[in-house]
Structure formats: structure tokens, C-alpha cells
Coordinates of C-alpha atoms in Angstrom, one line a residue:
M1016 CA 66.1 67.4 152.6
V1017 CA 66.1 64.3 152.7
L1018 CA 69.8 62.6 152.1
D1019 CA 70.1 60.0 149.7
N1020 CA 68.7 57.0 151.0
K1021 CA 71.9 54.8 149.8
L1022 CA 73.8 56.1 152.9
S1023 CA 74.8 53.4 155.7
L1024 CA 76.8 54.2 158.3
D1025 CA 80.0 53.1 156.7
S1026 CA 79.6 55.0 154.1
K1027 CA 82.7 57.5 152.8
I1028 CA 82.0 60.7 154.4
D1029 CA 82.3 62.7 151.1
K1030 CA 79.2 61.1 150.3
I1031 CA 77.2 63.1 152.3
P1032 CA 75.4 66.1 150.3
G1033 CA 76.8 69.2 151.1
I1034 CA 80.6 67.7 152.5
G1035 CA 83.5 68.7 149.3
S1036 CA 86.7 67.2 149.3
I1037 CA 88.2 69.9 151.2
L1038 CA 85.1 69.9 154.4
A1039 CA 85.8 66.3 154.0
S1040 CA 90.0 66.8 154.1
K1041 CA 89.9 69.3 157.2
L1042 CA 86.4 66.6 158.8
R1043 CA 89.7 62.9 157.9
A1044 CA 92.4 65.2 160.1
A1045 CA 89.6 65.1 162.9
E1046 CA 90.2 60.9 162.3
I1047 CA 86.7 61.4 161.0
S1048 CA 86.4 59.6 157.9
T1049 CA 82.2 58.0 157.2
V1050 CA 79.3 58.9 158.4
K1051 CA 79.4 56.5 161.7
E1052 CA 82.5 58.0 162.7
L1053 CA 80.9 61.7 162.3
L1054 CA 77.2 60.9 163.8
Y1055 CA 79.9 59.1 166.7
F1056 CA 81.8 62.5 167.4
F1057 CA 80.0 63.4 170.4
P1058 CA 80.0 66.9 171.7
F1059 CA 81.6 67.8 175.0
R1060 CA 79.9 70.2 176.6
Y1061 CA 75.9 71.6 175.7
E1062 CA 74.9 75.5 176.0
D1063 CA 71.8 75.7 178.3
L1064 CA 69.9 77.5 176.5
T1065 CA 66.3 76.6 177.7
N1066 CA 65.5 80.3 179.0
F1067 CA 62.8 80.9 176.2
K1068 CA 60.9 84.4 176.3
K1069 CA 58.7 86.7 175.3
I1070 CA 60.4 89.8 173.6
I1071 CA 57.9 92.0 176.9
E1072 CA 59.5 89.6 179.7
V1073 CA 63.2 90.2 178.7
E1074 CA 65.6 91.8 181.1
I1075 CA 69.3 93.6 181.0
G1076 CA 72.0 91.0 181.6
E1077 CA 70.3 88.0 181.0
Q1078 CA 70.6 85.2 178.1
V1079 CA 67.5 84.4 176.9
S1080 CA 66.4 82.9 173.1
L1081 CA 63.0 84.4 171.3
Q1082 CA 61.7 83.7 168.3
A1083 CA 60.6 86.9 166.0
A1084 CA 59.3 87.9 162.3
L1085 CA 62.6 90.9 161.4
W1086 CA 61.1 94.1 160.7
Q1087 CA 63.4 96.1 159.4
I1088 CA 68.2 95.1 158.8
S1089 CA 70.6 97.7 157.8
K1090 CA 74.0 99.2 157.5
F1091 CA 75.8 102.0 159.1
K1092 CA 79.3 102.7 160.2
T1093 CA 81.0 104.0 163.7
S1094 CA 83.2 107.5 163.8
S1095 CA 85.9 105.2 164.6
G1096 CA 85.0 103.1 161.2
K1097 CA 83.5 100.2 162.6
T1098 CA 81.4 98.7 160.9
I1099 CA 77.3 97.9 162.4
I1100 CA 74.2 96.0 161.3
K1101 CA 70.9 96.6 163.9
A1102 CA 67.8 95.1 163.3
T1103 CA 64.9 95.3 164.5
I1104 CA 62.6 92.4 165.0
N1105 CA 59.0 91.4 166.8
D1106 CA 57.0 88.5 168.2
G1107 CA 54.1 90.3 169.3
S1108 CA 54.6 91.0 172.9
A1109 CA 57.4 93.8 171.7
S1110 CA 60.1 94.8 169.2
L1111 CA 63.8 95.0 170.3
D1112 CA 66.6 95.5 168.7
I1113 CA 69.7 93.9 167.3
V1114 CA 73.3 94.9 167.6
W1115 CA 76.5 92.6 165.1
F1116 CA 79.8 93.5 165.1
N1117 CA 81.5 94.3 161.6
Q1118 CA 79.7 91.4 160.4
D1119 CA 78.0 92.7 157.0
Y1120 CA 77.6 89.7 155.5
L1121 CA 74.6 89.5 157.3
L1122 CA 72.7 91.8 155.1
S1123 CA 72.8 89.1 152.3
V1124 CA 71.5 86.7 154.7
L1125 CA 68.5 87.5 156.9
K1126 CA 65.5 89.9 154.8
P1127 CA 62.7 91.6 156.0
N1128 CA 59.9 89.5 157.6
Q1129 CA 61.8 86.2 157.8
I1130 CA 60.6 84.2 160.9
I1131 CA 64.0 83.9 162.5
N1132 CA 65.2 82.1 166.1
F1133 CA 68.2 84.0 168.1
S1134 CA 69.7 83.2 171.3
G1135 CA 71.8 86.1 173.3
K1136 CA 73.1 88.6 176.2
I1137 CA 70.2 91.4 176.5
G1138 CA 72.5 94.3 177.2
S1139 CA 72.1 98.2 176.5
F1140 CA 72.5 100.9 173.0
G1141 CA 72.2 103.2 172.8
R1142 CA 69.9 103.7 176.3
K1143 CA 67.9 100.9 175.0
L1144 CA 67.4 97.3 175.2
T1145 CA 69.9 95.6 173.0
L1146 CA 70.4 92.6 171.9
V1147 CA 74.0 92.2 171.2
N1148 CA 75.4 89.9 169.0
P1149 CA 73.1 86.7 169.5
T1150 CA 73.3 84.2 167.4
Y1151 CA 70.9 83.3 164.8
E1152 CA 69.1 80.9 163.4
I1153 CA 66.6 80.4 160.6
F1154 CA 62.8 79.5 160.8
K1155 CA 62.0 76.2 159.4
A1156 CA 58.8 75.3 159.3
N1157 CA 59.6 71.4 159.6
Q1158 CA 62.4 71.3 161.8
S1159 CA 63.6 72.1 165.8
P1160 CA 66.4 74.6 166.1
I1161 CA 69.3 73.0 166.5
H1162 CA 71.6 76.9 167.6
T1163 CA 69.3 78.9 169.9
Q1164 CA 67.3 76.5 171.5
G1165 CA 67.1 73.9 174.6
L1166 CA 70.7 72.1 175.5
V1167 CA 72.7 73.1 172.2
P1168 CA 75.2 70.8 171.7
I1169 CA 78.6 71.9 171.8
Y1170 CA 81.8 70.3 170.0
S1171 CA 85.6 70.4 169.5
Q1172 CA 86.5 72.2 166.8
S1173 CA 89.6 71.1 165.8
N1174 CA 90.5 71.6 161.9
G1175 CA 88.4 74.5 161.5
L1176 CA 84.9 72.9 161.8
G1177 CA 82.8 75.1 162.8
K1178 CA 80.2 73.9 165.0
K1179 CA 76.9 75.0 163.4
F1180 CA 78.6 72.9 160.5
L1181 CA 78.6 70.0 162.5
R1182 CA 74.9 70.5 164.9
A1183 CA 73.8 70.6 161.1
K1184 CA 75.2 67.4 159.6
I1185 CA 74.5 65.6 162.4
Y1186 CA 71.0 66.9 162.5
Q1187 CA 70.5 65.7 159.5
L1188 CA 72.1 62.2 159.1
I1189 CA 69.6 61.6 162.5
Y1190 CA 66.4 63.3 161.4
K1191 CA 65.9 63.6 157.5
S1192 CA 67.7 60.4 155.9
E1193 CA 66.5 56.8 155.4
L1194 CA 70.3 55.6 157.4
S1195 CA 69.5 52.7 159.3
F1196 CA 70.9 51.9 162.3
P1197 CA 72.0 48.1 163.3
D1198 CA 72.4 48.2 166.9
P1199 CA 75.2 45.9 167.7
F1200 CA 73.0 45.0 170.8
S1201 CA 70.1 42.5 171.1
F1202 CA 66.9 43.6 172.6
E1203 CA 67.6 41.3 175.4
L1204 CA 70.5 42.7 176.1
L1205 CA 69.8 46.8 175.8
K1206 CA 66.4 45.3 178.2
K1207 CA 69.3 43.9 180.8
E1208 CA 71.1 46.7 180.8
K1209 CA 68.8 49.1 180.8
L1210 CA 70.4 50.5 177.7
L1211 CA 68.4 53.3 174.9
D1212 CA 68.9 51.3 171.1
L1213 CA 71.2 53.1 168.8
K1214 CA 69.3 55.4 167.7
T1215 CA 67.6 57.5 170.6
A1216 CA 71.5 56.9 171.9
L1217 CA 72.0 59.5 169.0
E1218 CA 69.4 61.5 168.8
K1219 CA 69.6 62.3 172.7
I1220 CA 73.8 62.3 173.1
H1221 CA 73.6 65.0 170.3
F1222 CA 70.1 67.0 171.2
P1223 CA 68.6 66.1 174.4
K1224 CA 65.9 67.9 175.3
N1225 CA 67.3 67.8 179.5
L1226 CA 70.3 66.4 181.4
P1227 CA 69.0 63.1 182.2
E1228 CA 69.0 61.9 178.3
A1229 CA 72.7 63.2 177.5
I1230 CA 73.1 60.7 180.4
D1231 CA 70.8 58.5 179.5
A1232 CA 72.7 58.3 176.4
R1233 CA 76.6 58.6 177.7
K1234 CA 76.0 55.8 179.8
R1235 CA 74.8 53.0 176.6
F1236 CA 77.8 55.2 174.0
A1237 CA 80.5 54.3 177.8
F1238 CA 78.8 50.9 177.8
E1239 CA 79.0 49.9 174.4
E1240 CA 83.4 51.0 174.1
L1241 CA 83.6 49.2 177.7
L1242 CA 82.7 45.9 175.5
L1243 CA 84.4 46.9 172.4
L1244 CA 87.5 47.7 174.8
H1245 CA 87.4 43.6 176.6
L1246 CA 86.6 42.4 173.5
A1247 CA 90.0 43.8 171.8
N1248 CA 91.6 42.5 174.3
E1249 CA 90.2 39.0 174.8
Q1250 CA 91.0 38.7 171.3
R1251 CA 94.9 40.2 171.3
K1252 CA 95.3 37.2 174.4
L1253 CA 94.5 34.8 171.7
Q1254 CA 97.2 35.6 169.9
K1255 CA 99.4 36.1 171.6
S1256 CA 98.5 32.6 173.0
N1257 CA 100.7 31.2 170.5
L1258 CA 103.4 33.4 170.4
L1259 CA 106.6 32.5 171.7
A1260 CA 109.7 34.3 173.3
P1261 CA 113.2 33.5 175.0
K1262 CA 113.3 32.7 178.4
L1263 CA 115.6 35.0 180.6
Y1264 CA 115.1 34.6 184.0
T1265 CA 118.1 34.5 186.2
G1266 CA 118.4 32.2 189.7
K1267 CA 117.5 33.1 193.0
E1268 CA 121.5 33.3 193.9
T1269 CA 122.0 35.8 191.7
V1270 CA 119.1 38.0 192.5
E1271 CA 120.0 38.5 195.8
R1272 CA 123.5 39.2 195.5
Y1273 CA 122.4 41.9 193.0
K1274 CA 119.7 43.3 195.6
Q1275 CA 123.2 43.6 198.7
S1276 CA 124.8 45.6 196.5
L1277 CA 122.4 48.1 196.2
P1278 CA 122.6 51.0 198.7
F1279 CA 120.0 50.9 199.4
Q1280 CA 116.7 48.0 200.7
L1281 CA 113.8 47.1 198.5
T1282 CA 110.3 47.2 200.3
S1283 CA 108.5 44.4 200.3
S1284 CA 106.1 45.7 197.5
Q1285 CA 109.2 46.5 195.3
N1286 CA 110.0 42.6 196.1
E1287 CA 106.4 41.3 195.2
A1288 CA 106.2 43.1 191.8
I1289 CA 110.0 41.0 191.2
E1290 CA 108.8 38.6 191.6
Q1291 CA 105.9 38.5 189.0
I1292 CA 108.1 40.1 186.8
L1293 CA 110.5 37.0 187.0
S1294 CA 108.7 35.2 186.4
D1295 CA 106.7 36.6 183.5
L1296 CA 110.4 36.1 181.7
N1297 CA 110.8 32.4 183.0
S1298 CA 108.2 31.5 180.3
D1299 CA 108.1 31.0 177.0
K1300 CA 104.9 33.2 176.5
P1301 CA 105.6 36.9 175.8
M1302 CA 105.6 39.2 179.0
N1303 CA 103.0 42.2 179.1
R1304 CA 103.1 44.0 182.4
L1305 CA 102.1 47.7 183.9
L1306 CA 104.0 47.9 186.9
Q1307 CA 102.6 51.4 188.2
G1308 CA 104.1 53.1 191.0
E1309 CA 104.0 56.4 193.2
V1310 CA 106.2 59.1 191.6
G1311 CA 110.0 58.3 193.4
S1312 CA 108.9 54.0 194.7
G1313 CA 111.3 52.9 192.9
K1314 CA 110.4 51.6 190.0
T1315 CA 113.7 52.1 187.8
V1316 CA 115.4 49.7 190.1
V1317 CA 112.5 46.5 189.4
S1318 CA 113.4 47.3 186.1
S1319 CA 116.3 46.7 186.5
V1320 CA 116.4 43.6 187.5
A1321 CA 114.2 42.6 184.6
M1322 CA 117.7 43.8 182.5
K1323 CA 120.0 42.5 184.1
A1324 CA 117.7 39.1 183.3
C1325 CA 117.8 39.7 180.0
L1326 CA 121.3 40.5 179.7
D1327 CA 122.6 38.0 181.5
R1328 CA 121.4 35.0 179.3
G1329 CA 123.0 36.9 176.6
F1330 CA 119.6 39.2 175.1
Q1331 CA 119.6 42.7 174.5
A1332 CA 117.5 44.8 176.4
T1333 CA 115.8 48.2 175.1
F1334 CA 114.5 51.1 177.2
M1335 CA 112.1 54.1 176.2
A1336 CA 111.9 57.1 177.9
P1337 CA 109.5 59.5 177.0
T1338 CA 112.2 63.2 176.8
E1339 CA 115.8 63.4 176.7
I1340 CA 116.2 64.5 180.1
L1341 CA 114.7 61.2 181.2
A1342 CA 116.3 59.4 179.2
K1343 CA 119.8 61.2 180.7
Q1344 CA 118.5 60.4 184.2
H1345 CA 117.7 57.4 182.9
Y1346 CA 120.9 56.0 181.3
Q1347 CA 123.0 57.8 184.4
T1348 CA 120.9 55.9 186.8
L1349 CA 121.1 52.6 185.3
Q1350 CA 125.4 52.6 184.7
A1351 CA 125.3 53.0 188.6
F1352 CA 122.9 50.5 189.0
L1353 CA 124.6 47.6 186.2
G1354 CA 128.2 48.7 187.0
S1355 CA 130.7 48.5 184.0
K1356 CA 129.8 44.5 183.2
Y1357 CA 127.2 45.6 180.8
R1358 CA 128.0 48.4 177.4
L1359 CA 124.9 50.7 178.4
G1360 CA 124.2 53.0 175.0
L1361 CA 121.8 56.6 175.1
A1362 CA 120.3 57.3 171.4
T1363 CA 118.4 60.2 172.1
G1364 CA 117.5 62.4 168.5
S1365 CA 120.2 64.9 169.2
K1366 CA 122.6 61.6 169.8
K1367 CA 121.9 58.3 168.2
I1368 CA 124.2 55.3 168.6
N1369 CA 124.3 51.9 166.9
F1370 CA 122.7 48.8 168.9
D1371 CA 124.6 46.3 168.7
S1372 CA 127.5 48.0 169.5
C1373 CA 125.4 48.2 173.7
D1374 CA 124.2 45.2 175.2
L1375 CA 121.0 48.1 177.1
L1376 CA 119.7 50.9 174.4
I1377 CA 118.5 53.7 176.7
G1378 CA 116.8 56.6 174.8
T1379 CA 114.2 57.9 173.7
H1380 CA 111.6 58.2 170.3
A1381 CA 114.7 57.7 168.2
L1382 CA 115.0 54.2 169.5
L1383 CA 111.9 54.7 166.6
N1384 CA 114.1 55.1 163.9
Q1385 CA 113.5 52.0 161.0
T1386 CA 116.9 52.2 160.2
L1387 CA 118.0 51.3 164.3
S1388 CA 118.3 47.5 164.3
F1389 CA 118.1 45.3 167.0
S1390 CA 119.6 41.4 166.3
K1391 CA 119.0 39.9 169.9
L1392 CA 116.0 42.3 171.5
G1393 CA 115.0 40.4 174.2
L1394 CA 113.5 42.8 176.3
V1395 CA 111.4 46.3 176.1
V1396 CA 111.3 48.6 178.9
I1397 CA 108.7 51.9 178.4
D1398 CA 108.5 54.7 181.2
E1399 CA 105.5 56.7 181.3
Q1400 CA 103.9 54.5 179.1
Q1401 CA 101.0 56.5 179.0
R1402 CA 103.2 59.0 176.7
F1403 CA 103.3 57.5 173.8
G1404 CA 101.2 56.0 171.6
V1405 CA 99.7 52.2 171.0
S1406 CA 101.6 52.0 167.4
Q1407 CA 104.8 53.9 168.9
R1408 CA 104.7 51.1 171.8
L1409 CA 104.0 48.0 168.9
S1410 CA 106.6 49.5 166.6
L1411 CA 109.1 49.6 169.4
R1412 CA 108.1 45.9 170.6
E1413 CA 108.2 44.5 166.6
K1414 CA 112.0 45.7 166.2
G1415 CA 112.8 42.7 168.1
K1416 CA 111.5 39.2 166.5
R1417 CA 109.1 38.0 170.1
P1418 CA 110.6 40.5 172.7
H1419 CA 109.2 40.7 176.9
F1420 CA 107.7 43.8 177.8
L1421 CA 107.2 46.3 180.5
T1422 CA 105.7 49.2 180.8
M1423 CA 106.0 51.5 183.5
S1424 CA 104.0 54.8 184.7
A1425 CA 104.1 57.4 187.8
T1426 CA 100.3 58.3 186.7
P1427 CA 98.4 56.5 188.9
I1428 CA 95.5 54.9 187.4
P1429 CA 92.9 52.5 190.2
R1430 CA 92.9 49.1 189.5
T1431 CA 89.5 48.8 188.1
L1432 CA 90.5 51.2 185.6
A1433 CA 93.4 50.1 184.6
L1434 CA 92.1 46.5 184.1
T1435 CA 89.7 47.5 182.2
F1436 CA 91.3 49.4 179.4
F1437 CA 94.9 47.5 179.4
G1438 CA 92.9 44.0 179.9
D1439 CA 95.5 42.1 177.8
L1440 CA 98.5 43.4 180.7
E1441 CA 99.1 42.0 184.2
I1442 CA 100.1 45.3 186.5
S1443 CA 102.3 45.1 189.8
Q1444 CA 101.8 48.6 191.9
L1445 CA 104.1 49.6 194.5
S1446 CA 102.3 50.6 196.7
E1447 CA 105.0 51.7 199.4
L1448 CA 108.0 54.8 199.5
P1449 CA 111.1 53.8 200.3
S1450 CA 111.5 54.3 204.4
N1451 CA 113.8 57.3 204.4
R1452 CA 111.2 59.4 202.5
K1453 CA 109.7 61.5 205.0
R1454 CA 105.7 62.5 204.0
I1455 CA 105.3 66.0 202.3
K1456 CA 103.7 68.8 203.8
T1457 CA 101.1 69.6 201.3
Y1458 CA 98.6 73.5 202.6
H1459 CA 96.5 75.2 200.7
V1460 CA 97.3 79.0 200.7
P1461 CA 94.5 81.2 200.5
K1462 CA 96.0 85.3 199.2
I1463 CA 95.8 86.7 202.2
K1464 CA 98.9 84.9 203.3
R1465 CA 100.4 84.6 200.4
A1466 CA 102.9 87.2 201.7
K1467 CA 103.7 84.0 204.6
A1468 CA 103.9 81.9 202.2
Y1469 CA 106.6 84.3 199.7
D1470 CA 108.5 84.3 203.2
F1471 CA 109.1 81.3 204.0
I1472 CA 109.8 80.2 200.3
K1473 CA 112.4 82.8 200.8
K1474 CA 113.4 81.6 204.4
Q1475 CA 114.1 78.1 203.4
I1476 CA 116.1 79.0 200.4
S1477 CA 118.2 81.1 202.4
L1478 CA 119.0 77.5 204.3
G1479 CA 120.0 76.2 201.0
D1480 CA 117.5 74.0 200.4
Q1481 CA 115.7 74.8 196.2
A1482 CA 112.2 75.5 194.8
Y1483 CA 109.6 75.0 192.4
L1484 CA 106.7 77.5 191.7
I1485 CA 104.7 76.1 188.8
C1486 CA 102.0 77.9 186.7
P1487 CA 99.0 76.1 183.7
F1488 CA 100.3 78.2 180.9
I1489 CA 103.3 79.5 178.6
E1490 CA 101.5 82.5 177.6
P1491 CA 98.9 85.3 179.0
S1492 CA 95.5 83.8 178.4
E1493 CA 93.2 86.4 176.4
S1494 CA 90.0 83.5 177.6
I1495 CA 91.2 82.8 180.9
E1496 CA 92.7 86.7 182.4
T1497 CA 93.0 85.6 185.8
V1498 CA 95.2 82.6 185.5
K1499 CA 98.9 83.5 185.4
S1500 CA 100.9 82.5 182.8
V1501 CA 104.7 81.5 183.5
T1502 CA 106.7 84.2 181.4
E1503 CA 104.0 86.7 183.8
E1504 CA 105.2 85.4 187.0
F1505 CA 108.4 85.1 186.1
E1506 CA 108.7 88.4 185.6
Y1507 CA 106.8 89.7 188.3
L1508 CA 108.5 87.5 190.9
K1509 CA 112.4 88.3 190.0
E1510 CA 111.1 92.3 190.5
N1511 CA 109.6 92.5 192.4
I1512 CA 109.2 89.3 195.2
F1513 CA 112.6 87.9 195.1
T1514 CA 114.6 90.1 194.2
D1515 CA 117.6 88.2 195.7
I1516 CA 117.3 84.8 195.0
R1517 CA 118.8 83.2 191.1
L1518 CA 115.7 82.4 189.1
G1519 CA 115.0 80.3 186.2
L1520 CA 112.6 79.7 183.3
L1521 CA 111.4 76.4 182.2
H1522 CA 108.9 75.8 179.4
G1523 CA 107.9 73.4 176.7
K1524 CA 108.6 75.8 174.0
L1525 CA 112.8 76.4 174.5
K1526 CA 114.6 74.5 172.4
A1527 CA 115.4 71.0 174.3
S1528 CA 119.3 72.4 174.5
E1529 CA 118.3 75.7 176.7
K1530 CA 115.7 73.2 178.6
E1531 CA 119.1 71.4 179.8
S1532 CA 121.4 73.6 180.2
I1533 CA 118.8 75.2 182.9
L1534 CA 117.7 71.9 184.4
T1535 CA 121.1 70.9 184.9
D1536 CA 122.1 74.1 186.3
F1537 CA 119.1 73.6 188.7
R1538 CA 120.4 70.4 189.9
A1539 CA 124.0 72.2 190.5
G1540 CA 122.2 74.9 192.6
S1541 CA 123.2 77.2 190.5
I1542 CA 119.2 77.9 190.7
D1543 CA 117.6 78.8 193.5
M1544 CA 114.0 78.6 192.7
L1545 CA 112.4 77.5 189.5
I1546 CA 109.4 78.9 188.2
S1547 CA 107.9 75.9 185.2
T1548 CA 104.6 75.2 183.3
P1549 CA 103.7 71.3 184.6
V1550 CA 107.2 70.4 182.1
V1551 CA 108.9 69.1 185.4
E1552 CA 105.6 66.3 186.0
V1553 CA 107.9 63.9 185.0
G1554 CA 111.7 63.0 184.7
I1555 CA 113.1 65.7 186.6
D1556 CA 114.6 64.5 189.9
V1557 CA 116.2 67.4 192.3
P1558 CA 117.3 66.1 195.5
N1559 CA 117.9 69.6 197.2
A1560 CA 114.5 71.1 195.8
T1561 CA 112.2 70.7 198.8
I1562 CA 108.9 72.9 198.0
M1563 CA 106.8 72.7 195.1
V1564 CA 104.3 75.9 194.5
I1565 CA 101.2 75.5 192.3
E1566 CA 99.6 78.3 190.9
A1567 CA 95.8 78.2 190.3
A1568 CA 95.6 74.6 191.6
E1569 CA 92.0 74.4 191.0
R1570 CA 93.2 74.3 186.4
F1571 CA 94.7 70.9 187.7
G1572 CA 93.6 67.4 188.3
L1573 CA 94.4 66.0 191.7
S1574 CA 96.3 63.7 189.9
S1575 CA 98.7 66.3 188.0
L1576 CA 98.4 68.1 191.3
H1577 CA 100.4 64.6 192.9
Q1578 CA 102.9 64.4 190.5
L1579 CA 103.8 67.5 190.8
R1580 CA 104.4 66.9 194.2
G1581 CA 106.0 64.1 193.5
R1582 CA 108.8 66.2 192.4
V1583 CA 109.6 67.2 195.8
G1584 CA 110.5 64.7 198.9
R1585 CA 113.6 63.3 196.7
G1586 CA 115.6 63.6 199.5
N1587 CA 116.0 63.2 203.1
K1588 CA 114.8 67.0 204.2
Q1589 CA 111.1 67.7 204.9
S1590 CA 109.3 68.5 202.2
F1591 CA 106.5 71.0 201.6
C1592 CA 103.6 71.6 198.3
L1593 CA 101.3 75.0 199.0
I1594 CA 98.9 75.4 196.4
F1595 CA 97.9 78.6 195.1
T1596 CA 94.3 79.2 194.5
E1597 CA 92.7 81.4 191.5
K1598 CA 89.1 80.5 193.5
D1599 CA 88.5 79.9 197.4
D1600 CA 85.1 78.3 197.1
E1601 CA 84.0 76.0 199.0
K1602 CA 83.6 72.4 195.6
V1603 CA 87.2 73.9 195.1
L1604 CA 88.7 73.5 198.9
K1605 CA 86.9 70.6 199.2
R1606 CA 88.6 68.5 196.2
L1607 CA 91.8 70.3 196.9
K1608 CA 91.4 69.3 201.0
I1609 CA 91.6 65.2 199.5
L1610 CA 95.2 65.8 198.4
Q1611 CA 96.1 67.5 201.1
E1612 CA 95.4 64.7 203.4
S1613 CA 96.1 61.8 201.6
S1614 CA 100.1 60.9 200.0
D1615 CA 98.4 57.9 198.7
G1616 CA 98.2 58.3 194.6
F1617 CA 95.7 55.3 193.4
K1618 CA 93.3 56.7 196.9
I1619 CA 94.1 60.4 195.2
A1620 CA 93.2 58.9 191.4
E1621 CA 89.4 56.8 193.0
E1622 CA 88.5 60.4 194.5
D1623 CA 89.3 62.5 191.3
L1624 CA 87.3 60.1 189.7
R1625 CA 84.6 60.0 191.6
I1626 CA 84.7 64.0 191.4
R1627 CA 84.5 63.9 187.6
G1628 CA 81.1 61.3 187.9

């Protein structure tokens, strides 16, 4: 079938034949509303179905692709009431039985004498070699198999969009339509950068003949995405060049007095970042700066200098954090730093306040409330900025006339990558930890030494320390049976290992009040060991916690592991990170060794990127 030749890349998705209102609605929910957006919905991996064989060659246990004639197909029920569809196929070399379970509709789809492509695993049924529950695809003379042979694209199946549907529609658009594919890149640029043209790249990213073809296509689209990001950043810079912001600079003497009032000495990188920020605030161009720093590197105190500068000049400031727990923690910290001279307020989902009664308002997403007005907003500070969407960050900025903007992140993004994604931002990095912080000792614990690790934890807790134990999932996973869930592990440890230790359970499905109660008890020392999901990755500061145990560590990225490790080592005591794994193969151990040998989050992030390709 040749698709309507009136289609273009900008055509609405419901103009594609075969896509009605229901499918169009599902596609739009997946942010696919045009032909181009469907073509740019790339597979996240490929299933290797290149093991194409004759029936006479197949062996039990192997995944194979076959092409054969359907001889017969019938239905029968087992003694337990299950429906089995049984078929016999033959490709000229031999015949083979196929079984499907509880798929009655196949009787109306598959008919004797059809030539069909199959892909599945060879098992045994009734003591005979049998193809069990295979994927099928009826042979078409003018079309190569796209579901059952070769490198088959696998797409994210969000919003009920089936993988076969996505493959078929994308194949039709590329190969069976009269679409034109105007390339934004000139022939000279493609040649210079050794890039594929647009149509060829779309063919090879969706339906590659081999992996090198897919890699070549990915290279072209990566280049395109990064170039568009760069151009968008340049455009934003031009737009901002005409905006004027209030000058908020505080004199050096005032800054020095403030530094001396702090109960600790700032590091050289903190002082350097403060100078960069104050220089921005002294300009009438709106500051747009990203402050990156390790967990515990002192980003909040650096931002407090900017807030003090803003408040001293008679303007208001706001500080947004991603969670209520973190917002309350920042509220307490900034009260301690800034003293009683300024009026501080706290706005969360459960507690709202009139901003005009505050000089500095600290809060969560509640700050985005449309009814919340800011009469003299001079500075916006956002913590863990990657946890907020672009529109949310812009929404808060637009509540003032032209406020300065400071975003902070403890997620270590390599500088080269940060400049690419945040090209419209200036970047300050805090590369040092306070001098009183001891390096966290990190150990991989093989399964045979797990009992000794538990004994070590018991000993440290008996000395007054506290511990975290992190699991990747809340509930048991049907698809990943070997990975422990936090609910299962909590019960197991409570009943079998830490019987005399006070355990707490924390995960994202708990109500905000329940989370707050558990964390309050943990901070107060009423809980010795917190069994949790990665919900503790950001914003939990308990100086007495000295042990971090991470279950199934191979399921986390290195940067996430480094973030979790940063929950301990917050005080003066020696702290430890114990890495437990379900797989102890060489590849996993090599990756985790990077974490053991380095405490530099930026180096770890660089290595993580390199390993992931």
C-alpha cells in the first residue's frame, strides 16, 4: 500500500491512513503529533533475530527465525482448561510443530497454505521439537520481514502503543509513501562531517541491516540534536541581551563580615564561585548561572551570599527545592546562616504563605502556584535543577520582572557536556570538600563476605552510628526475580539479620507525612538503620549516619551510586560505603572499581559516560 502522496513531515499524525482518533490520541500522549515526530521516535535497542535457519537445522533451546508454509492449524483444551493453538509448518527441509497458549484469535488470522515468517525459541512439547509462542509475520512479496528477522527495532511501549504497530507505520512512511525528506544539512556539510542524509539515516536507525549501520545513523541524529541545542542556546543569548535586571551587588566588606560570621572556613572554590556570582549580580544583565558541586561541597552557603546581596538591596529572593523534606532542611539551614535580620518563609504543598510578608521564601513546587505573587523578586535560586522541567523553571522566573537566576546541582555533569546542554548558562564548579570531611571508604562486598559485612554494620551501630541500606525497587519485580525489593529486604533483615536493631522503611509510595515522620525519627536517632529506595539520593542530611549499603549496585549508574554514597560522610566520623551486587562478573566489577578508587564526582561522571558509549 502506497500512502497518500499529500503527506509531508509536518502533517498531523491522524492524516496517516490507518490511524484513527484513538490511536492518534495515544500517539499525542507519547508526544508524537506529526509525521516527523513519529519518524523521530527512535528505537532504544534492537532484538537480534539474525539466526535464520532451515527447520532441519534447528536445535532445542535456540532462538531462531524461520520461513515456512502453514500446513494445518487447530485448537484444543488441556485438562486444566487452557486453550492451545497447535500448527504444523514445513519449509521443504522438514516439518515442525508450533504451539501458542490462550491465543484463540490466531485461528482467524493464520490460514493453511500461507507462507509465514516466524521467530521464537525451540522447545519441546509432547517430546517433539516445537516452536513455542513465536512471533509471526505473514509473508508479503514486496516487503522484507520487519518483526521476525534481522535486527528488529524495539520501541518504548508507552501509552499502549504496540511495538508491531509502531514498526509497521514507520516502515510504511519510509518505504511505502511518497514522502519527501528535505534535509536541513547541505550536501557539503554532510560530506565534511561524514554524515548520512536524512532519509538514509531514518532507514538505518529504524531498520538497520547490521549494528554499524545503526551506529552511523545514531551519529547523524546526535550531531543534529546537538547542533539544534547550540543554535537554540545562541538564540536565547541574543534574546536576553536586551533584558535589564536589578543590580544586586553587595560590597566586599559586607561579604567578608558575612564569611567571618559563618561557623566554618570556606574553601577556595567556594570563594571563587562567590566572586563569579557577585560579579554577575553587579551587572544589569540577568544572571543565569549553574552552580555545580559535590554532595556536601557547600552550595547552599554559596547561594546564601547571593540571597543576602539581594535582600540587602531591598529585593526579595526565592529558593525552590524538589521535595518538602529538602525545602524544610534548607529553611533551617538558611535561618542559621542569615540570622534574624531577614523574614524567611516556607511554602510547601501542605503549608502556603503570603510571599509579600517575606524577604526570602523557600519552598517546593508550591512556589509555582499561579496565585502566588512576587512584587520585588530580584533572585531565583533552584536546587537540584535537573529535577524540574524547563517550563517549571521558567514559570518561577517569570513571576518577577527580570530576576537573576541561580541553579544548583549535585549531579556531577562533566563540564563539556554541561556546556553543550546548558550553553546559555555560565558555570561555576565547587571541586573541593570542606577540610574536616574524611574520604568515604568504599568496598565491593562479594556474596561470600556478606555475613561479615552484616557483623561490621552491627558493630558500628552498637558504637552509636547509623546506617542506610538501599534497594532499587519498592515491590518485587516479576521480570527481574533476582533483585531484592525494599519491602522484602526490610522484612528479611528485621526477622533474620538485624533482630536487635531498630529498622525504618522509606520509599516513594509513602505519604509525605509518613516520610517526614520516619526521617525525623532517623535524624533523632530513634531509628538505627534506614532501609530505603533511592528516594534518599537527594536532600537527606544525617551527620551521624556513617554506613551506606547499596543492594544490586550493578543496576545503578556510577553517578547515582556516587550520589547515594554522599548521604554518609556528612560529619567528622569515618564513613563507609558497602557495595553489594547480584552479578560478580568482570564487567560489573571493573565498573564498580572506578567508584572504589575515586571520590571525584566529575571524574566518575566522565567515566560513566565513556563506559556507556
